[in-house]
Short mmCIF file of N, CA and C in Angstrom, two decimals:
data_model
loop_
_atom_site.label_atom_id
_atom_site.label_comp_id
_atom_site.label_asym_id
_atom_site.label_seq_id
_atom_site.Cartn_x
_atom_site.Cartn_y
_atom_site.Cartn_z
N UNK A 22 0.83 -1.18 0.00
CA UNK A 22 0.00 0.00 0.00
C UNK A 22 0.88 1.24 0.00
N UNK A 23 0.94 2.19 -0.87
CA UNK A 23 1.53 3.40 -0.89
C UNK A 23 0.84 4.62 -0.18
N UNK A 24 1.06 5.36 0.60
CA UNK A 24 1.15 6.80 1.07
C UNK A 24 1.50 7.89 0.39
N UNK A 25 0.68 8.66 0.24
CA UNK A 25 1.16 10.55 -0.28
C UNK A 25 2.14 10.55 0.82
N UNK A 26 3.44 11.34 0.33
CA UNK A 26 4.94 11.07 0.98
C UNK A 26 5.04 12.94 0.77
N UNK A 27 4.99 13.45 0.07
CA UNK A 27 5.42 14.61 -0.37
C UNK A 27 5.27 15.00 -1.86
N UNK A 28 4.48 16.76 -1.49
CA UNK A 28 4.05 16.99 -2.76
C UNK A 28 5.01 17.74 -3.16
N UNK A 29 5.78 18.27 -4.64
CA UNK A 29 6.76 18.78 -4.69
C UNK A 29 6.40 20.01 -5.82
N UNK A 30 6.58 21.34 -5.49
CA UNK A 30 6.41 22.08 -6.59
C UNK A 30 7.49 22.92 -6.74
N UNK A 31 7.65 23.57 -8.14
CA UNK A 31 8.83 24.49 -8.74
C UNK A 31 8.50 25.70 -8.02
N UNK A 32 10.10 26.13 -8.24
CA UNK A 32 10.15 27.67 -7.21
C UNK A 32 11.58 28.20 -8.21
N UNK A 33 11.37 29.50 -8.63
CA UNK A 33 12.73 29.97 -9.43
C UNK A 33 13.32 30.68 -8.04
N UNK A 34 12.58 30.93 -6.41
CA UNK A 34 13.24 31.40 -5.47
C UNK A 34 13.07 30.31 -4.46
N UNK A 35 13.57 29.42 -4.08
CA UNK A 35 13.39 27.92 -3.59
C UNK A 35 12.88 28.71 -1.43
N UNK A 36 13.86 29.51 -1.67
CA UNK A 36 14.06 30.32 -0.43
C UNK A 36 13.03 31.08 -0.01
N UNK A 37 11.96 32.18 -0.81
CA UNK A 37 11.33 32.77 -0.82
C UNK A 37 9.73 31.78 -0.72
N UNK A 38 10.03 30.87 -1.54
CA UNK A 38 9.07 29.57 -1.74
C UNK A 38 8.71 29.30 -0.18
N UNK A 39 9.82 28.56 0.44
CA UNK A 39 10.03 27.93 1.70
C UNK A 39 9.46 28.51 2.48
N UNK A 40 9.65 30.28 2.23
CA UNK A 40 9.41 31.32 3.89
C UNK A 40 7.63 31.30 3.29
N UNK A 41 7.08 31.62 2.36
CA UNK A 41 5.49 31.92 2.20
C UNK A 41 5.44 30.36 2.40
N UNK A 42 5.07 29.11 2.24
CA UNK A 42 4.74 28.07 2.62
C UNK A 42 5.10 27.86 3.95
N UNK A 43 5.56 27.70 4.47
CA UNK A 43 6.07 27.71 5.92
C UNK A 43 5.21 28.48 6.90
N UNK A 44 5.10 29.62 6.16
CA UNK A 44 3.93 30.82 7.09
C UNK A 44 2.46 30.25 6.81
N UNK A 45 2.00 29.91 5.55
CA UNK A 45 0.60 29.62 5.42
C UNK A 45 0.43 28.41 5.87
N UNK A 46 1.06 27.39 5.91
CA UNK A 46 0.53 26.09 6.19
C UNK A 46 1.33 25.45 7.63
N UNK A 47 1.88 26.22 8.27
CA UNK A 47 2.60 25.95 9.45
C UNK A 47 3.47 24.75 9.16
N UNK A 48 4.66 25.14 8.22
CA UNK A 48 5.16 23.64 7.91
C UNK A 48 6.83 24.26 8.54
N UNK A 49 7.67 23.47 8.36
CA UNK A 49 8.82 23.84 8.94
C UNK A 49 10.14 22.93 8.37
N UNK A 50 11.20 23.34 7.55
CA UNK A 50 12.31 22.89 7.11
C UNK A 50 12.72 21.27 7.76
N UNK A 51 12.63 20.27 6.95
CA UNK A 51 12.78 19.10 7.37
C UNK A 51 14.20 19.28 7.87
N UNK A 52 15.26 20.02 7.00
CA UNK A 52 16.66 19.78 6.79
C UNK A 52 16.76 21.36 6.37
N UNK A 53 18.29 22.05 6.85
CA UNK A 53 18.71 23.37 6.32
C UNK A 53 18.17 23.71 4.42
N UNK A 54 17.22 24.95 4.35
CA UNK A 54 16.75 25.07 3.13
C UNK A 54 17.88 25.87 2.16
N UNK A 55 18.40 24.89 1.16
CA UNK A 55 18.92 24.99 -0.01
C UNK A 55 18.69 26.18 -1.30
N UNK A 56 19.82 26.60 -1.45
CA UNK A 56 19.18 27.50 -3.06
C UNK A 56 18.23 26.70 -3.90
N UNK A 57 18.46 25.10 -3.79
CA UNK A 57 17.87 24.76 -5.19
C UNK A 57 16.80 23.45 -4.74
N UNK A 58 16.34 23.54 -3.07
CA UNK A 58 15.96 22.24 -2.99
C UNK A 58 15.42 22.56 -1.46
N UNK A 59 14.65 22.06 -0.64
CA UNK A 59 13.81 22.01 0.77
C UNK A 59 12.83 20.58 0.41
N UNK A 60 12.61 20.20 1.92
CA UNK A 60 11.30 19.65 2.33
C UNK A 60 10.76 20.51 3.61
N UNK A 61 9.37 20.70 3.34
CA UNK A 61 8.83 21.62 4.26
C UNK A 61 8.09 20.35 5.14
N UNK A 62 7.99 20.21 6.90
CA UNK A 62 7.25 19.43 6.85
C UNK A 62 5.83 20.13 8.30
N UNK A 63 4.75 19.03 8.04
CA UNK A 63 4.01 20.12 9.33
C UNK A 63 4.52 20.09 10.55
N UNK A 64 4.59 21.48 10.96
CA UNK A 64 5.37 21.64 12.40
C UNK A 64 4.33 20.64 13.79
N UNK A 65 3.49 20.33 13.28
CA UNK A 65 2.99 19.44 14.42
C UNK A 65 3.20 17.76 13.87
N UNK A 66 3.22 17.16 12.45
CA UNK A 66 4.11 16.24 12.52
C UNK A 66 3.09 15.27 11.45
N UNK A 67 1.67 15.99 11.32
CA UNK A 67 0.87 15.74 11.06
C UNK A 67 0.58 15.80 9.21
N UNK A 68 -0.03 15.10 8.33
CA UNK A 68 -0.16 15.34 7.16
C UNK A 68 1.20 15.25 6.26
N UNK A 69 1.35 15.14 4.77
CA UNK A 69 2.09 15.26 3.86
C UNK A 69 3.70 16.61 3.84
N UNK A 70 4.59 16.10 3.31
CA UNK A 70 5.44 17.01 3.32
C UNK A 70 5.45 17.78 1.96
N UNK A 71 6.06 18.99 1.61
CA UNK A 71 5.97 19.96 0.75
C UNK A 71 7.38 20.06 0.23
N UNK A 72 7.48 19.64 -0.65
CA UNK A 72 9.04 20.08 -1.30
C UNK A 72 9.31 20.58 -2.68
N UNK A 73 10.07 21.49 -2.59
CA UNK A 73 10.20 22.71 -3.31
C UNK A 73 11.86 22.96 -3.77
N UNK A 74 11.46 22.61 -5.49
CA UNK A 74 12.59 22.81 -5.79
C UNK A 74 13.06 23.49 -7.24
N UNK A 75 13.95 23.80 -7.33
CA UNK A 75 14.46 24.71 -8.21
C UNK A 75 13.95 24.40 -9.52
N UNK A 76 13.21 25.45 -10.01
CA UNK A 76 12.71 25.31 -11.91
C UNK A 76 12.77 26.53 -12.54
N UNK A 77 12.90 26.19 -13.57
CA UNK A 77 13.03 27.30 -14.68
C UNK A 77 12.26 27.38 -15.66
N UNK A 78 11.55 26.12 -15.38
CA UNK A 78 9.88 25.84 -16.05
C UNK A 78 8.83 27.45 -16.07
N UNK A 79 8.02 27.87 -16.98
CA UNK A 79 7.44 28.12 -16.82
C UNK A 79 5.91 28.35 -15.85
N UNK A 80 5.70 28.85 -15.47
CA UNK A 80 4.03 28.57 -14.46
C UNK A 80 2.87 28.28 -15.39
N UNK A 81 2.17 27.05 -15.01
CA UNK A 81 1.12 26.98 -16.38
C UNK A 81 0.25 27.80 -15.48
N UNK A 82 -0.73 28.58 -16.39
CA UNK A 82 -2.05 29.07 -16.02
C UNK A 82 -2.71 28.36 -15.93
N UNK A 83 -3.40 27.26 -16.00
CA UNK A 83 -4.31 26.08 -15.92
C UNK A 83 -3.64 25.03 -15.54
N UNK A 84 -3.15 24.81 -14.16
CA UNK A 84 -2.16 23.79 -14.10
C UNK A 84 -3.06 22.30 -14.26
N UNK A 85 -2.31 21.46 -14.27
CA UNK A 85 -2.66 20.37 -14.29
C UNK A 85 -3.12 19.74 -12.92
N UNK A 86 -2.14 20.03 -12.29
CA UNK A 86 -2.07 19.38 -10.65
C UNK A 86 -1.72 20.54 -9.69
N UNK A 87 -2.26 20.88 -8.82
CA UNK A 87 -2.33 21.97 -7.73
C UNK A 87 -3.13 21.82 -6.50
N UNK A 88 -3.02 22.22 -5.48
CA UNK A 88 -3.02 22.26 -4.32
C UNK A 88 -4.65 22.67 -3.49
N UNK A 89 -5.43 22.14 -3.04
CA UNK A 89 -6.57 22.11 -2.67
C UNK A 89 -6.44 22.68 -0.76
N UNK A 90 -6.71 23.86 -0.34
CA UNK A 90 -6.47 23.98 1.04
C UNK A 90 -8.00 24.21 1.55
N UNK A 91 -8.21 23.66 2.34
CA UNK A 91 -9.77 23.48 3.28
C UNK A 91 -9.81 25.06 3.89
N UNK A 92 -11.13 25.34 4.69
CA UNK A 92 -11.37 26.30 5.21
C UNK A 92 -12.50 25.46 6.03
N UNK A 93 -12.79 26.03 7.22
CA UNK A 93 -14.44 25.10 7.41
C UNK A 93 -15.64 25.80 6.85
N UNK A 94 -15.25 27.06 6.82
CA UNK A 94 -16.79 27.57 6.60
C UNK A 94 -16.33 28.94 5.29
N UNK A 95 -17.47 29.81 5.28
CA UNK A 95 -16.97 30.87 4.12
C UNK A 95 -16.41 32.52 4.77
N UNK A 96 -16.65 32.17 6.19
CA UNK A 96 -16.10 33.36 7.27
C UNK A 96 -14.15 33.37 7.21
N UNK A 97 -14.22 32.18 7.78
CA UNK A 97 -12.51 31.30 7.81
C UNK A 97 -11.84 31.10 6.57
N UNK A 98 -13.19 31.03 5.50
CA UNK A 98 -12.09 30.82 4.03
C UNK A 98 -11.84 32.49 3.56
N UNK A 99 -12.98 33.44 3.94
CA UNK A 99 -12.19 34.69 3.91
C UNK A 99 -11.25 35.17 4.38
N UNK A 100 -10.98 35.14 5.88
CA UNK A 100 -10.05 35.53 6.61
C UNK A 100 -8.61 34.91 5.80
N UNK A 101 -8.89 33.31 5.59
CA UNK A 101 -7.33 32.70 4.85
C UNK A 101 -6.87 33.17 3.73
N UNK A 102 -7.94 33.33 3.12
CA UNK A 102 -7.39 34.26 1.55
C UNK A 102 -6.61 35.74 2.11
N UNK A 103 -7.30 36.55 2.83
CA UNK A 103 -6.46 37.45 3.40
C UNK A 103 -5.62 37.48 3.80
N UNK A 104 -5.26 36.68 4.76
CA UNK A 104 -3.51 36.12 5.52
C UNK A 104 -2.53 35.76 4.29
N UNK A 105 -3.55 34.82 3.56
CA UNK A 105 -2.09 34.23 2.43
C UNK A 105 -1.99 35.25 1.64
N UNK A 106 -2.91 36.45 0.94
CA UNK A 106 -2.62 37.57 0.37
C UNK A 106 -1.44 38.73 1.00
N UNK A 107 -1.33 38.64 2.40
CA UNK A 107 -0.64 39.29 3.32
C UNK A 107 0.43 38.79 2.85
N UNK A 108 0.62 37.58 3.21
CA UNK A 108 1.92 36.49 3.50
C UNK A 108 2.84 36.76 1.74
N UNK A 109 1.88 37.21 0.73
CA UNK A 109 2.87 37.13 -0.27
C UNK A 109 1.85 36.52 -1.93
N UNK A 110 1.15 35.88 -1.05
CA UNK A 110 0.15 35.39 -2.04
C UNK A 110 -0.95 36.34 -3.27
N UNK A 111 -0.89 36.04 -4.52
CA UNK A 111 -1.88 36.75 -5.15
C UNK A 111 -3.61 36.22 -5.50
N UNK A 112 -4.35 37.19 -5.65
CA UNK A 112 -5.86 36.47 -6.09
C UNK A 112 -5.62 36.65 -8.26
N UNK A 113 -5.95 35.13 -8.13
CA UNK A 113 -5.64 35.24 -9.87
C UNK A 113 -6.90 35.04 -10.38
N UNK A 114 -7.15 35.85 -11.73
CA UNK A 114 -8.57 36.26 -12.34
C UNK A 114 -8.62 34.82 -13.44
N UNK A 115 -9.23 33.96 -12.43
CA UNK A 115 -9.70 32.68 -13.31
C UNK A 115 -10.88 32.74 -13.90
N UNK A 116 -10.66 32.31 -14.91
CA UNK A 116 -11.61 32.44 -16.17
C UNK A 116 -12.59 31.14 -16.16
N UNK A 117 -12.63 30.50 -14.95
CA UNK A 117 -13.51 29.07 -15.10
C UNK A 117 -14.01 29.10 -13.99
N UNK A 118 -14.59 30.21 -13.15
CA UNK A 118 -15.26 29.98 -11.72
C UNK A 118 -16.15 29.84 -12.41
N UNK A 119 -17.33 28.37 -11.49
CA UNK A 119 -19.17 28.52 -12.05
C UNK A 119 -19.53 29.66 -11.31
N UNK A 120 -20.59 29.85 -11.17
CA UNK A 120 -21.91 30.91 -10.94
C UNK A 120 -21.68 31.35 -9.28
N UNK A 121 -21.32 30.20 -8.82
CA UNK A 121 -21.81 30.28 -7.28
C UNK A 121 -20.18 29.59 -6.41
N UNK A 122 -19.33 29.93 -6.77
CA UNK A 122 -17.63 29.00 -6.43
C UNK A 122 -17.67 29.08 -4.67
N UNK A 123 -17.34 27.33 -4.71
CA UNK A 123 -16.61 27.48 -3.27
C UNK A 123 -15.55 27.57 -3.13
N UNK A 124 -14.59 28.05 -3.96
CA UNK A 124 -13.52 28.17 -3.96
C UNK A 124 -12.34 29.26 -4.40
N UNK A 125 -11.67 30.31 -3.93
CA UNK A 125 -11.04 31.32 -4.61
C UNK A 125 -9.58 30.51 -4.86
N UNK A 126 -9.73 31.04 -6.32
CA UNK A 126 -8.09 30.91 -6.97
C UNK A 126 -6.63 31.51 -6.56
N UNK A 127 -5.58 31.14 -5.96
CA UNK A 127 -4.48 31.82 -5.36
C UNK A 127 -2.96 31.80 -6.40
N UNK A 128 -2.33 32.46 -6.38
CA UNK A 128 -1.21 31.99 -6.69
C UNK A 128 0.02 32.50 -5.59
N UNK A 129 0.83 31.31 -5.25
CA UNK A 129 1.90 31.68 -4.41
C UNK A 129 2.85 32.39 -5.08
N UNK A 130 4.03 32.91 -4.11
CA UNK A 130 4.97 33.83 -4.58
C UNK A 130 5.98 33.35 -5.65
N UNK A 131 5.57 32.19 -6.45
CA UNK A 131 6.59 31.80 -7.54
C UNK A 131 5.21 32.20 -8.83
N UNK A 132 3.94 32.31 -8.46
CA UNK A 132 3.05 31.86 -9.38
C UNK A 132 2.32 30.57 -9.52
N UNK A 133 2.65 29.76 -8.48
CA UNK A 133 1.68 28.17 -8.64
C UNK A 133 0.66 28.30 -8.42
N UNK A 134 -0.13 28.12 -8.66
CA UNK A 134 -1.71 27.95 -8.58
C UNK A 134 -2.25 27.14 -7.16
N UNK A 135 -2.82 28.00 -6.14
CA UNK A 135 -3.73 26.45 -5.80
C UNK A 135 -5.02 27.96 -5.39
N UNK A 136 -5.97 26.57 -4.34
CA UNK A 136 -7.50 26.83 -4.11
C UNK A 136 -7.33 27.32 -2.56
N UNK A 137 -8.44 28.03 -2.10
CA UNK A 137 -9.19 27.58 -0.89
C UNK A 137 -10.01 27.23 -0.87
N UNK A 138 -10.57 26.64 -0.54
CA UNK A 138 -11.92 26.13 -0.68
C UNK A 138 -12.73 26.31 0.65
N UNK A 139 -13.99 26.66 0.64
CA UNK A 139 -15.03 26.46 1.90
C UNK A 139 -15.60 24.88 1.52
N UNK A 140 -15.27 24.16 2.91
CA UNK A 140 -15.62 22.70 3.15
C UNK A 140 -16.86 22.59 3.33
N UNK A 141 -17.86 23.84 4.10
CA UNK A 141 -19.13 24.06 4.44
C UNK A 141 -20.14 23.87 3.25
N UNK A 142 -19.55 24.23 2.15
CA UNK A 142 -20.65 24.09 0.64
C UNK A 142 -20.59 22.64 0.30
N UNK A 143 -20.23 21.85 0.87
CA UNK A 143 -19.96 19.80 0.70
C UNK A 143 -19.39 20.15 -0.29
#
């Protein structure tokens, strides 16, 4: 049986990557963070590790695979969009919300794409 071990995304600032992930998701340097390489893991010990490493890849706008973060309700998923907007994070003008979204579009400080989502809408 296999386990989610660690999700790994590109960073052209591996460093800058590390410090906004670290702040939004309370994760914390497995090992001293590298110009070109980290594992972030949760500072309580709990859930998947985050590792982040050096690309020169482009950012797709429609990624393929990206990052889903919970909220419980649509009070808490506001407040989080705000913090991670603080922390470094942008709101990106997605062109595929339906009518009624539980979810706002983010991009971190390299440009990766992920969600918040309110868990409250099932």
């Amino acid at each position: 049986m296999l386990n989610l071990g660690t999700i790994v995304l590109g960073a052209s600032d591996v460093r800058r990557a590390a410090a906004f992930w670290g702040r939004a998701l309370d994760y914390v340097p497995r090992e001293e963070v590298q110009d070109d390489w980290t594992v972030l893991v949760p500072a309580d010990g709990i859930g998947p590790g985050l590792a982040l490493g050096l690309s020169e890849s482009p950012v797709q706008e429609h990624p393929r695979v990206h990052l889903d973060l919970y909220a419980p309700d649509a009070e808490e998923q506001a407040a989080e969009v705000a913090r991670l907007v603080e922390l470094g994070a942008e709101r990106v003008e997605w062109d595929s919300y339906p009518d009624d979204p539980d979810f706002v579009v983010l991009a971190d400080t390299e440009g990766n794409r992920f969600c918040v989502i309110d868990k409250s809408r099932g």
